[in-house]
């Protein structure tokens, strides 16, 4: 029975990771495309309310994923699992940096209320 629960939680983590990747890909499709290569500092793109909410939700979801990954590292007894989880943590930290950059470029504040509950 415990093995079955562990397998279900791994499947849920994999599904959440796939969903998160899809959402990030969708968010990346709303980033501005700059054709002027001479411009050193591109102008900020304003996002509509739905896009801003999407970025905010992605950031909160990513923080939740990071929290789960930290718990997995802390509670894991398998070195192989720790290594895999650590790799996923690096990916999520990069994603957080990219989402923060996107939010800053669009002059969005980070929704600390959503993020702080997972840190």
PDB file of C-alpha atoms in Angstrom, residues 3 5 11 14-15 18-20 32 36 42 45-46 55 57 60 69 73 78 82 92 96 99 101 109 112-113 117:
ATOM      1  CA  UNK A   3       4.465   1.867  -2.464  1.00  0.00           C
ATOM      2  CA  UNK A   5       0.854   5.917  -2.517  1.00  0.00           C
ATOM      3  CA  UNK A  11       2.730  10.480 -10.991  1.00  0.00           C
ATOM      4  CA  UNK A  14       5.099  14.407 -13.085  1.00  0.00           C
ATOM      5  CA  UNK A  15       1.655  15.575 -14.183  1.00  0.00           C
ATOM      6  CA  UNK A  18       4.018  18.744 -17.420  1.00  0.00           C
ATOM      7  CA  UNK A  19       1.185  21.178 -16.701  1.00  0.00           C
ATOM      8  CA  UNK A  20       3.627  23.769 -15.426  1.00  0.00           C
ATOM      9  CA  UNK A  32       7.260  40.683 -26.594  1.00  0.00           C
ATOM     10  CA  UNK A  36      15.087  46.149 -33.429  1.00  0.00           C
ATOM     11  CA  UNK A  42      13.420  47.246 -25.034  1.00  0.00           C
ATOM     12  CA  UNK A  45       5.133  45.539 -22.684  1.00  0.00           C
ATOM     13  CA  UNK A  46       2.001  45.974 -20.693  1.00  0.00           C
ATOM     14  CA  UNK A  55       2.064  35.206 -14.831  1.00  0.00           C
ATOM     15  CA  UNK A  57      -0.414  32.223 -10.991  1.00  0.00           C
ATOM     16  CA  UNK A  60       2.851  31.033  -7.287  1.00  0.00           C
ATOM     17  CA  UNK A  69      10.797  19.577  -4.140  1.00  0.00           C
ATOM     18  CA  UNK A  73      14.946  16.278  -0.803  1.00  0.00           C
ATOM     19  CA  UNK A  78      17.351   7.458  -1.974  1.00  0.00           C
ATOM     20  CA  UNK A  82      17.677  13.319  -4.320  1.00  0.00           C
ATOM     21  CA  UNK A  92      12.247  25.530 -11.216  1.00  0.00           C
ATOM     22  CA  UNK A  96      11.279  31.531 -11.304  1.00  0.00           C
ATOM     23  CA  UNK A  99       9.015  34.592 -14.722  1.00  0.00           C
ATOM     24  CA  UNK A 101      12.086  38.927 -15.424  1.00  0.00           C
ATOM     25  CA  UNK A 109       4.588  43.620  -9.171  1.00  0.00           C
ATOM     26  CA  UNK A 112       3.780  38.343  -2.665  1.00  0.00           C
ATOM     27  CA  UNK A 113       0.586  37.111  -1.030  1.00  0.00           C
ATOM     28  CA  UNK A 117       2.527  31.131   1.395  1.00  0.00           C
TER      29      UNK A 117
END
